[in-house]
mmCIF file of C-alpha atoms and ligand atoms in Angstrom:
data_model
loop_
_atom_site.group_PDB
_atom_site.id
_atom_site.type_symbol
_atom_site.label_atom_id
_atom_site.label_comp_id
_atom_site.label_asym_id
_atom_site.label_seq_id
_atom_site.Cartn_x
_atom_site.Cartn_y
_atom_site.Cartn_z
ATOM 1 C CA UNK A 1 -38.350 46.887 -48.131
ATOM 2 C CA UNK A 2 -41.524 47.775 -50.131
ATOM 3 C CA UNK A 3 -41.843 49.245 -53.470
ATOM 4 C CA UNK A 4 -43.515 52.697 -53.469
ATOM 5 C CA UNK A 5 -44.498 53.619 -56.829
ATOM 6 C CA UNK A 6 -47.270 56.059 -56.074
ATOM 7 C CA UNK A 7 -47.145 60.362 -56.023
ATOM 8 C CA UNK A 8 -47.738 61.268 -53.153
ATOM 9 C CA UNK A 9 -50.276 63.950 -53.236
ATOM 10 C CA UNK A 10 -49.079 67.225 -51.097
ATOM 11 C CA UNK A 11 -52.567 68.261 -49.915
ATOM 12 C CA UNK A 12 -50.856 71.371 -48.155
ATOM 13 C CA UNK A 13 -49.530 72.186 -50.968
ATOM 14 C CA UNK A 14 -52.239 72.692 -52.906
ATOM 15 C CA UNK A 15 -54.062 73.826 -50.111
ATOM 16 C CA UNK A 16 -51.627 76.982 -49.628
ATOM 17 C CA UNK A 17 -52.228 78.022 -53.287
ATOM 18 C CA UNK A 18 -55.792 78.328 -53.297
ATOM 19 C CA UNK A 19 -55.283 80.552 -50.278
ATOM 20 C CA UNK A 20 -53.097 82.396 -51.615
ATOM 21 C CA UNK A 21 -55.618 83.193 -54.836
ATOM 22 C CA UNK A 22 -58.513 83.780 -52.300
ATOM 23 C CA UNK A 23 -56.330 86.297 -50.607
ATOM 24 C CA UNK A 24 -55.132 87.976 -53.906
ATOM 25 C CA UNK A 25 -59.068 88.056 -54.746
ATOM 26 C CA UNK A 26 -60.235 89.195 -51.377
ATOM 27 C CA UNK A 27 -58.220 92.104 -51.672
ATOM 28 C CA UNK A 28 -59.364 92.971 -54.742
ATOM 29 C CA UNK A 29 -63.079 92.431 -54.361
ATOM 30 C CA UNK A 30 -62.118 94.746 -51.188
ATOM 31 C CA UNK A 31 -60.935 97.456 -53.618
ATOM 32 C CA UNK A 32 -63.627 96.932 -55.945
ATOM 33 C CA UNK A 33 -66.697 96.730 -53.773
ATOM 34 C CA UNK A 34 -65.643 98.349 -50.393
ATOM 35 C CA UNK A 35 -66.672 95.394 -48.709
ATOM 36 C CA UNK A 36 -64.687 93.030 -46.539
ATOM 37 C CA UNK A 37 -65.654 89.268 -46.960
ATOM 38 C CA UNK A 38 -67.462 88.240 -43.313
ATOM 39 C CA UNK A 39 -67.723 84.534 -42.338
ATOM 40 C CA UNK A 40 -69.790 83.810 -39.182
ATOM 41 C CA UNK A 41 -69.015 80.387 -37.080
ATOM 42 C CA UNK A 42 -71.606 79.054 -34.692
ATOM 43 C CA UNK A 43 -70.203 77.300 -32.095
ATOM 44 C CA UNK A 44 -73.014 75.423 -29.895
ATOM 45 C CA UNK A 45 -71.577 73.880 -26.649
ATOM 46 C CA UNK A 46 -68.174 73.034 -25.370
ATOM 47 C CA UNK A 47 -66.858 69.889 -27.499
ATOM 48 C CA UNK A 48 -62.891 70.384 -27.511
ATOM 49 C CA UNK A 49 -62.743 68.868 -30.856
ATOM 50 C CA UNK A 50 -65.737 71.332 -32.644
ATOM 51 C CA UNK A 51 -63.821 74.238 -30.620
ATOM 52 C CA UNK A 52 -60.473 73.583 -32.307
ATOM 53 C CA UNK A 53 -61.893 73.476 -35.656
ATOM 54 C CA UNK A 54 -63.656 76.504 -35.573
ATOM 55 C CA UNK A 55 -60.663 78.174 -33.754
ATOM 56 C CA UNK A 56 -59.412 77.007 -37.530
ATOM 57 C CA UNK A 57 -61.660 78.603 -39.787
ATOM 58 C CA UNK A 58 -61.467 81.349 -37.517
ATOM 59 C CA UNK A 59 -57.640 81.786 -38.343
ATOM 60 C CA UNK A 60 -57.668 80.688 -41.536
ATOM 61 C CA UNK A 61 -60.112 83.680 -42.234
ATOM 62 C CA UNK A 62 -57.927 86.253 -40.532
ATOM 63 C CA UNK A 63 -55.263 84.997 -43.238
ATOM 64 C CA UNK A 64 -56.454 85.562 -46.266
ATOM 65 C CA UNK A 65 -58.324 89.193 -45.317
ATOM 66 C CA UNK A 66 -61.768 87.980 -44.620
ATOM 67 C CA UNK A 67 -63.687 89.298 -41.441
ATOM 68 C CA UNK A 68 -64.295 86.445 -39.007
ATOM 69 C CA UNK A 69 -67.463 86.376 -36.704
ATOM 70 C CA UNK A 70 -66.884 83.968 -33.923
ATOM 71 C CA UNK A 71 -70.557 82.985 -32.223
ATOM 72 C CA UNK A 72 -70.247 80.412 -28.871
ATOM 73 C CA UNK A 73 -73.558 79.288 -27.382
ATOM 74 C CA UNK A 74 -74.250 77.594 -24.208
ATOM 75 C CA UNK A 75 -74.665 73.472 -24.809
ATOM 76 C CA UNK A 76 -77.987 74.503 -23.694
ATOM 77 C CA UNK A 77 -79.063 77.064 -25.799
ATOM 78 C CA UNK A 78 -82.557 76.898 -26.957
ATOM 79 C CA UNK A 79 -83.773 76.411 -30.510
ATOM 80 C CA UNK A 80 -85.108 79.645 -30.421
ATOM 81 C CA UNK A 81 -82.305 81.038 -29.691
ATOM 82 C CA UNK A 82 -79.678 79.327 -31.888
ATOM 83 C CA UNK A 83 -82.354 80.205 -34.860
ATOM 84 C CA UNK A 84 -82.563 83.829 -34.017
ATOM 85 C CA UNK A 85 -79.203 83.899 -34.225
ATOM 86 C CA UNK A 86 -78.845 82.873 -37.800
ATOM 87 C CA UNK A 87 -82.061 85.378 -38.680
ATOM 88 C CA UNK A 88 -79.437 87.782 -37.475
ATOM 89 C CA UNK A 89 -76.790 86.847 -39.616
ATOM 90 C CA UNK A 90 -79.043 86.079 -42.733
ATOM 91 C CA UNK A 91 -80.026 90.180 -42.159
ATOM 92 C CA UNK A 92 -75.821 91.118 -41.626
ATOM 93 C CA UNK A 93 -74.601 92.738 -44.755
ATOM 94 C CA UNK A 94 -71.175 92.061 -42.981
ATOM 95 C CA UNK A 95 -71.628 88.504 -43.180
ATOM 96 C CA UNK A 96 -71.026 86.751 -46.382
ATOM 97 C CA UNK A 97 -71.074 83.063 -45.182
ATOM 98 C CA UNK A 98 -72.402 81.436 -42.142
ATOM 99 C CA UNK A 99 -71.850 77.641 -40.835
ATOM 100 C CA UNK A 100 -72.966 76.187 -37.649
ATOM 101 C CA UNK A 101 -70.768 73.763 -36.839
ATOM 102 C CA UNK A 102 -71.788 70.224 -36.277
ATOM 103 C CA UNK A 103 -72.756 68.254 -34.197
ATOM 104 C CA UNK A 104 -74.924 70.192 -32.416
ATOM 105 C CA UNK A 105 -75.694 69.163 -28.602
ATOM 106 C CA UNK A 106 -79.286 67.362 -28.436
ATOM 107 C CA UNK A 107 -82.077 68.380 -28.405
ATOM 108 C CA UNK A 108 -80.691 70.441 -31.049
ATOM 109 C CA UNK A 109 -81.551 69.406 -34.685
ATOM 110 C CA UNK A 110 -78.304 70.099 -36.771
ATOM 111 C CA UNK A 111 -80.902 69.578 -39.900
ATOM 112 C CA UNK A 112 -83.219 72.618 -39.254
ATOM 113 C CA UNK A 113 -80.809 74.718 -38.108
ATOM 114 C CA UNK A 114 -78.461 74.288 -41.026
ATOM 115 C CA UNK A 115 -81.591 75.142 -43.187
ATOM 116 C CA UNK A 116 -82.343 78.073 -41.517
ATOM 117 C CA UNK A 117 -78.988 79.415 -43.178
ATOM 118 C CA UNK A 118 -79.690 81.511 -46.358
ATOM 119 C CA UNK A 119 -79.034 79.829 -49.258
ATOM 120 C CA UNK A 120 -76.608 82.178 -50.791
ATOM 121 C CA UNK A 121 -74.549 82.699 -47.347
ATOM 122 C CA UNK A 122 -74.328 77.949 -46.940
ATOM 123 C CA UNK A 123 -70.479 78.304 -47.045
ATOM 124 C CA UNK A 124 -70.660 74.399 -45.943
ATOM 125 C CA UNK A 125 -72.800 73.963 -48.811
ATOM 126 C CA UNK A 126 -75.437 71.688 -46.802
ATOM 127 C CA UNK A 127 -78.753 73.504 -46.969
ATOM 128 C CA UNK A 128 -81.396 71.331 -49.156
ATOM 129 C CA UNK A 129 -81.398 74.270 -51.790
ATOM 130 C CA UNK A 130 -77.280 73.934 -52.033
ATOM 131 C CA UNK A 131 -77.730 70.283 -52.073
ATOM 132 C CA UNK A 132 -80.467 70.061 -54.893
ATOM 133 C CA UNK A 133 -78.825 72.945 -56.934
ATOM 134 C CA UNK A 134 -75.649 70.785 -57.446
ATOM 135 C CA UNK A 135 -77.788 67.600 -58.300
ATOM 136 C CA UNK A 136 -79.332 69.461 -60.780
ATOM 137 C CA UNK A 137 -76.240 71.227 -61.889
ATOM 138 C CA UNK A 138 -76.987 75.013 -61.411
ATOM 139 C CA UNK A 139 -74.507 77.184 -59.790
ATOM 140 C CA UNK A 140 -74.152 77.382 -55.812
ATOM 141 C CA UNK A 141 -72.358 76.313 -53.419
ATOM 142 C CA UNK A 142 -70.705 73.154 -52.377
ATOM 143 C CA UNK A 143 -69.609 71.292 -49.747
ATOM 144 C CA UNK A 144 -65.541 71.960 -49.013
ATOM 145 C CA UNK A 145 -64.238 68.704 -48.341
ATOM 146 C CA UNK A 146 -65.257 67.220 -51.835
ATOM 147 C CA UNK A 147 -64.494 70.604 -53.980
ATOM 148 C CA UNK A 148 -60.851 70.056 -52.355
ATOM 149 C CA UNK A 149 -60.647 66.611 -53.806
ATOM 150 C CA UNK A 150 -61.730 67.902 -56.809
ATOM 151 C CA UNK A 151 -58.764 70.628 -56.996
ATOM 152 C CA UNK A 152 -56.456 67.908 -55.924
ATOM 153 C CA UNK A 153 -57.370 65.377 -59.039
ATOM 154 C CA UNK A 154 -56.770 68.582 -61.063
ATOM 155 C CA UNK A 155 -54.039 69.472 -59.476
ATOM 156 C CA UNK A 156 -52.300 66.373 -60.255
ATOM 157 C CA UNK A 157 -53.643 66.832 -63.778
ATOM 158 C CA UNK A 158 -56.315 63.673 -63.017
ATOM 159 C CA UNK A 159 -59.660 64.509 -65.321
ATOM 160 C CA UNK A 160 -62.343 62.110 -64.387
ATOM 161 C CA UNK A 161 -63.822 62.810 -67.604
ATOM 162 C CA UNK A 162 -64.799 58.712 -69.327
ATOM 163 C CA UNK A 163 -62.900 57.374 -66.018
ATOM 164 C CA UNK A 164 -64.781 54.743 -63.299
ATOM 165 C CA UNK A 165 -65.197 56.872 -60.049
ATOM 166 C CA UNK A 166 -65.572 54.978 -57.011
ATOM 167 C CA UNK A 167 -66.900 56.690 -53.810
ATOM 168 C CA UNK A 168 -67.067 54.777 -50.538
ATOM 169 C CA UNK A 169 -69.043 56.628 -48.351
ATOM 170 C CA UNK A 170 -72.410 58.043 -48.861
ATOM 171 C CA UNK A 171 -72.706 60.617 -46.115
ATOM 172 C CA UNK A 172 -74.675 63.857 -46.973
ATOM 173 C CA UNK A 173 -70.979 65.997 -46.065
ATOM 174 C CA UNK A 174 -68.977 64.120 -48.483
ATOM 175 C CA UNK A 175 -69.761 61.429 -50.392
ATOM 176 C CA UNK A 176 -72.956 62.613 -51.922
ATOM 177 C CA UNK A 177 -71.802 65.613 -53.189
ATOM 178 C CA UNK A 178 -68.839 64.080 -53.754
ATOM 179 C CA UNK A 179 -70.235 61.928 -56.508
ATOM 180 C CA UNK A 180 -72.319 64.498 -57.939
ATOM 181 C CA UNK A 181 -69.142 66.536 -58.717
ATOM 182 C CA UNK A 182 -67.485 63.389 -60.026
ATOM 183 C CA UNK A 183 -70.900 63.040 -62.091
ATOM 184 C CA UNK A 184 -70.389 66.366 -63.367
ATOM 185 C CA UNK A 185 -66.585 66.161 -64.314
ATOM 186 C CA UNK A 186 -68.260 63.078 -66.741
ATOM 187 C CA UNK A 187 -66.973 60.156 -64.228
ATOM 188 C CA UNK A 188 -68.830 56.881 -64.440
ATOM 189 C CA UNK A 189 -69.542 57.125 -61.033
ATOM 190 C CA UNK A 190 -70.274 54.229 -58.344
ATOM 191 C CA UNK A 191 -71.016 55.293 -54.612
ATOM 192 C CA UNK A 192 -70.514 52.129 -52.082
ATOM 193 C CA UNK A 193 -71.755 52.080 -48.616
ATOM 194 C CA UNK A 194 -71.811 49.716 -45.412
ATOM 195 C CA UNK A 195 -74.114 47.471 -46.993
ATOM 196 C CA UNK A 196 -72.131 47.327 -50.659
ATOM 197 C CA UNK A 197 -71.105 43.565 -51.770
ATOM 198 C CA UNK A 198 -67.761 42.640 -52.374
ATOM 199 C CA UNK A 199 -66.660 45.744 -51.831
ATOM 200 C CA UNK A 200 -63.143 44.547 -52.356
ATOM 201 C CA UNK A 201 -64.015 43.400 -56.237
ATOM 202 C CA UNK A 202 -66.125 46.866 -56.698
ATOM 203 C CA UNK A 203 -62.906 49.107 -55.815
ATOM 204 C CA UNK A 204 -61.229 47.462 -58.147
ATOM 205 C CA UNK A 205 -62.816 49.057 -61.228
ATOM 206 C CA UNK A 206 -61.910 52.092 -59.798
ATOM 207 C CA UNK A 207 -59.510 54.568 -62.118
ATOM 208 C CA UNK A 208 -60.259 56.958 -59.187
ATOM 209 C CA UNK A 209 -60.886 55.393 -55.452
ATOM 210 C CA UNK A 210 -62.209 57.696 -53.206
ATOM 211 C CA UNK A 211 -62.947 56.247 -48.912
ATOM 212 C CA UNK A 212 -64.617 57.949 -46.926
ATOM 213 C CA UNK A 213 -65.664 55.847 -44.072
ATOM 214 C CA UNK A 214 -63.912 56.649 -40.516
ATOM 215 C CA UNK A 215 -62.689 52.758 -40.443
ATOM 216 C CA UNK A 216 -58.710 52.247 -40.647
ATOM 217 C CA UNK A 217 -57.141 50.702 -43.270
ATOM 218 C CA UNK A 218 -60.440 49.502 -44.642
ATOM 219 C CA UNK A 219 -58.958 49.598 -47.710
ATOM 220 C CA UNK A 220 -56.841 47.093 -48.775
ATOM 221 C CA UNK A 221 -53.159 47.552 -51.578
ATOM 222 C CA UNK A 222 -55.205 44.355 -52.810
ATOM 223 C CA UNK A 223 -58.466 46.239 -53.504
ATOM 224 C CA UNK A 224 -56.284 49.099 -55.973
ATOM 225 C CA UNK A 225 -56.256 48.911 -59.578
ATOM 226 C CA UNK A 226 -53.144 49.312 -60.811
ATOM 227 C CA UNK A 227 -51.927 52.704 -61.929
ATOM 228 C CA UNK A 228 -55.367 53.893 -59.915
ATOM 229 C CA UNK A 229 -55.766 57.334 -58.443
ATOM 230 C CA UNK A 230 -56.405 56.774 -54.440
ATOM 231 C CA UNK A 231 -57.811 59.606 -52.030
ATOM 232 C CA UNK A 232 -57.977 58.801 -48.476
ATOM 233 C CA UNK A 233 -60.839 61.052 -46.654
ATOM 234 C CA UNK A 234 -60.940 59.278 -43.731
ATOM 235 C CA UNK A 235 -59.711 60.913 -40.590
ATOM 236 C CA UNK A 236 -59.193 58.133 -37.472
ATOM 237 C CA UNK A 237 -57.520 58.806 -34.211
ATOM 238 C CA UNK A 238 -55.732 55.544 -32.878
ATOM 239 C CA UNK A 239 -55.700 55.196 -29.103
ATOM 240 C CA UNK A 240 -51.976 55.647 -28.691
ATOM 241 C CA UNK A 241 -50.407 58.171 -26.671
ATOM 242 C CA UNK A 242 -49.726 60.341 -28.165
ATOM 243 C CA UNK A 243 -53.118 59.493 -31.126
ATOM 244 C CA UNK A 244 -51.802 59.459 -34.772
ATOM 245 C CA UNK A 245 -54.328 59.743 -37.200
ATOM 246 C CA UNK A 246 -54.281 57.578 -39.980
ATOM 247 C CA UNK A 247 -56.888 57.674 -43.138
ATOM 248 C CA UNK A 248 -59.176 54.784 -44.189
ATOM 249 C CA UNK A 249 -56.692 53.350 -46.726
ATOM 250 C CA UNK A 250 -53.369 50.797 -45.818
ATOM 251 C CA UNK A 251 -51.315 54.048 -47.188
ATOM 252 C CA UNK A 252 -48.059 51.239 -47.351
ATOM 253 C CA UNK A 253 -49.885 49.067 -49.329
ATOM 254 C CA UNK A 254 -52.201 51.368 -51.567
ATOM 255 C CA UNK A 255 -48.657 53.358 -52.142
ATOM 256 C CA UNK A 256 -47.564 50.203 -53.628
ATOM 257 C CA UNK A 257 -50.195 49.597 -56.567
ATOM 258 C CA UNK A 258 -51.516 53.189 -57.306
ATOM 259 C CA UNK A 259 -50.130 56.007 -59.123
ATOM 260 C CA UNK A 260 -51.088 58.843 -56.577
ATOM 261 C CA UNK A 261 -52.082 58.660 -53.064
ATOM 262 C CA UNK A 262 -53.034 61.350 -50.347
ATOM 263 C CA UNK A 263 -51.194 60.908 -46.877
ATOM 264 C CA UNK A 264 -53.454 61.288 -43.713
ATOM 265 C CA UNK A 265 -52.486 63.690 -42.548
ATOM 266 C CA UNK A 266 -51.840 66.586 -45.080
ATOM 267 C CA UNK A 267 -53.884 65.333 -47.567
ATOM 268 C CA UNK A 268 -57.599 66.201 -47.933
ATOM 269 C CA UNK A 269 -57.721 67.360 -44.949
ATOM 270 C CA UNK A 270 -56.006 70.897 -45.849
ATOM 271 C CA UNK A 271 -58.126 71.518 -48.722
ATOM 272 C CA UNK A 272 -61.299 71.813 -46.304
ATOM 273 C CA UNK A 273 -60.676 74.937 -44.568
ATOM 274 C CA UNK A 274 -59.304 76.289 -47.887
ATOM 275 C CA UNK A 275 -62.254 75.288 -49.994
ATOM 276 C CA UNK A 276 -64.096 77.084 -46.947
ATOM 277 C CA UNK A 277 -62.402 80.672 -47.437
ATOM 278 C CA UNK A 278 -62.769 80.197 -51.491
ATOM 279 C CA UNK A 279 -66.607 79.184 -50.687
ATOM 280 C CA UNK A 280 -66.662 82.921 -48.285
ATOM 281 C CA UNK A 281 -65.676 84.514 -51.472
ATOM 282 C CA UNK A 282 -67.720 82.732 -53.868
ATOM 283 C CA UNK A 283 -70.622 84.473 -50.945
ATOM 284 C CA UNK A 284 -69.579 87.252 -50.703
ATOM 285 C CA UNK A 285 -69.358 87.854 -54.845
ATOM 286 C CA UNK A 286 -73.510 86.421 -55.169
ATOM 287 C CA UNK A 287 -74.448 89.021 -52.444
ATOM 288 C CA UNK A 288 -72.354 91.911 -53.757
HETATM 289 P P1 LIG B 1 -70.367 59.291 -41.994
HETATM 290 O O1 LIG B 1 -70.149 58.539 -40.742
HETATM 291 O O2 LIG B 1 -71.485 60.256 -42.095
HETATM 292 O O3 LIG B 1 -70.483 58.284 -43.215
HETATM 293 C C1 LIG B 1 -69.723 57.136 -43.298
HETATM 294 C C2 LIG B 1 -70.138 56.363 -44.519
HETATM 295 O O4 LIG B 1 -69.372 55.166 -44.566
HETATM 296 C C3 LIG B 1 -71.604 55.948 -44.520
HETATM 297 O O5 LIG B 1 -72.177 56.350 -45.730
HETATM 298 C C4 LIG B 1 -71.579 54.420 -44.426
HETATM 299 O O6 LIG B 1 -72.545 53.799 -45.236
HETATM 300 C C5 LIG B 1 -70.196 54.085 -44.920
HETATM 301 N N1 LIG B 1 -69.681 52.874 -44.281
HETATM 302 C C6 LIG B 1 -69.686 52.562 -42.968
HETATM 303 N N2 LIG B 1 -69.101 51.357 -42.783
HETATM 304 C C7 LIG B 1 -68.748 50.896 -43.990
HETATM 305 C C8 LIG B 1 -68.114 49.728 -44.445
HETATM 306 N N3 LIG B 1 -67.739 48.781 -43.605
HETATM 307 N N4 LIG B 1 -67.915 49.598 -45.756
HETATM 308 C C9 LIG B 1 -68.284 50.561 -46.623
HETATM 309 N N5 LIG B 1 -68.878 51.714 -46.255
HETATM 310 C C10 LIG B 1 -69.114 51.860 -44.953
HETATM 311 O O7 LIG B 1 -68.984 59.995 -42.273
HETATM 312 P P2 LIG B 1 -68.491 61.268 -43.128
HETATM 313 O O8 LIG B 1 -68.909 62.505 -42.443
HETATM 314 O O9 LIG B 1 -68.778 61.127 -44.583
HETATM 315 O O10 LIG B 1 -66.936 61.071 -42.901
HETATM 316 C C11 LIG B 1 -66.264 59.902 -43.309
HETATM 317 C C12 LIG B 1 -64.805 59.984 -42.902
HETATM 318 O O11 LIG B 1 -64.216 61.095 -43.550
HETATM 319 C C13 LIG B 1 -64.585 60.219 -41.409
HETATM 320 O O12 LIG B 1 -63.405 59.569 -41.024
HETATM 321 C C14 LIG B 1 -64.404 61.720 -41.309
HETATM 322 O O13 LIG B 1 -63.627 62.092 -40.193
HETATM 323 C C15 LIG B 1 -63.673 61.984 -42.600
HETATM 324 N N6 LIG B 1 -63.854 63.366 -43.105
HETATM 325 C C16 LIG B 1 -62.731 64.078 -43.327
HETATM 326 C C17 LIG B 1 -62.844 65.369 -43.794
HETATM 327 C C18 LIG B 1 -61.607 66.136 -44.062
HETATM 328 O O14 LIG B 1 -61.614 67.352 -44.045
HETATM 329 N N7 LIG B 1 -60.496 65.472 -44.351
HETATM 330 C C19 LIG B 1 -64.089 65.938 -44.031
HETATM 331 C C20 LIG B 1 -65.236 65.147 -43.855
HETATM 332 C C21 LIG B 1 -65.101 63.853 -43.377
#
């Protein structure tokens, strides 16, 4: 039998509490204002997978009080097309926050049409504006998955402040923004990456290990300072029938050596679609 020693963090949880306090504060920015919080999905072609996570947000929205606007394009919608449609929404008072989501089918260019988004409506936080406010520290908005790991380590009452960050992962969704938030919070922050050395020996500084990869059980109990903080981003599907998912992390072994862990599933992953409704709000309050 093996020792678990670790917390496991409840990601749902926490998740379910900030939706509860974007509901509370939807209704009252209702009352206030007179407006109803709109978020706008574009859905570009027929990927199962892209179609159940916007069916998601979709819900999710519905939840908490906030006005969904569900947009399906043909895979081969043109360019023009797929931009006019997020003129249209830039012009909709109705709509507070738009995301396209991605992948987009090719030709398509997922970069220019994320950009087209206005600023102040990037609920995904990806648009170079979003992106360069938070590396220079100014209020906007930011990406969901890495805000929700940054509710989690408060959650579990984990301040980063003076503590060695480690992010594995350097992907403009997560583990950029990821380590400017850690950056922020004070962290001494280190991002790794597929061509890191020794990453093994590098994780091991960490107070606060962060993977996100998409490679199971990359990380090793072995690579885990004692007593560290471990949050598993990674989301892999094995090939079993029926597929499990499983995070980037040996959860068994990490569970072992650190002093909290997130599961896959039910960790991270909740706190995306509810950083996504908070982000709607956060919208809809700079365009009130
Ligand atoms: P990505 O593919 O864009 O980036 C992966 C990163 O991993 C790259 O920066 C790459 O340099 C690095 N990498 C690749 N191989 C490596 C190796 N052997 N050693 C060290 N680093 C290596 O991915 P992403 O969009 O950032 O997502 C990463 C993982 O997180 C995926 O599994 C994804 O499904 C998951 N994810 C989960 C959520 C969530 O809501 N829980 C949100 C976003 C991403």
């Amino acid at each position: 039998m093996r020792r678990m020693s670790a917390t496991i963090i409840d990601g749902k949880a926490v998740a379910a509490k900030v939706r509860e306090q974007v509901a509370q504060e939807v209704a009252a920015f209702v009352t206030e204002t007179g407006r109803t919080p709109g978020l706008a999905t574009v859905l570009v072609g027929e990927d199962a997978a892209s179609a159940v996570y916007v069916g998601g947000k979709q819900k999710a929205c519905a939840q908490v009080g906030i006005q969904g606007f569900d947009h399906r394009l043909p895979a081969d919608a043109s360019r023009e097309t797929v931009l006019a449609l997020i003129d249209e929404l830039n012009a909709d008072d109705r709509v507070s926050g738009i995301l396209c989501q991605l992948p987009v089918p090719a030709p398509l260019d997922g970069v220019e049409i994320t950009n087209r988004i206005d600023a102040r409506k990037d609920v995904d936080g990806l648009t170079i504006a979003s992106a360069g406010r938070l590396a220079l520290g100014m209020p906007g908005l930011v990406p969901c998955t890495p805000t929700g790991v940054m509710l989690l380590l408060e959650a579990i009452g984990v301040d980063p402040q003076g503590r060695e960050a480690v992010v594995i992962g350097r992907s403009n969704l997560f583990g950029k923004p990821m380590a400017q938030l850690l950056l922020a919070a004070n962290a001494t922050v280190t991002i790794c990456h597929s061509r890191t050395h020794d990453l093994a020996e590098v994780s091991r500084r960490a107070d606060i290990l962060i993977a996100a990869v998409g490679i199971a059980h990359l990380v090793q109990g072995d690579w885990i300072k004692p007593g560290a903080t471990v949050i598993d981003v990674g989301i892999n599907r094995s090939t079993s029938s029926p597929p499990t998912l499983t995070g980037d992390v040996d959860f068994a072994a990490a569970a072992e050596v650190a002093s909290a862990i997130t599961p896959v599933p039910g960790g991270v992953g909740p706190m995306t679609i509810a950083c996504l409704l908070r982000n709607t709000l956060t919208a809809a309050r700079m365009t009130a």
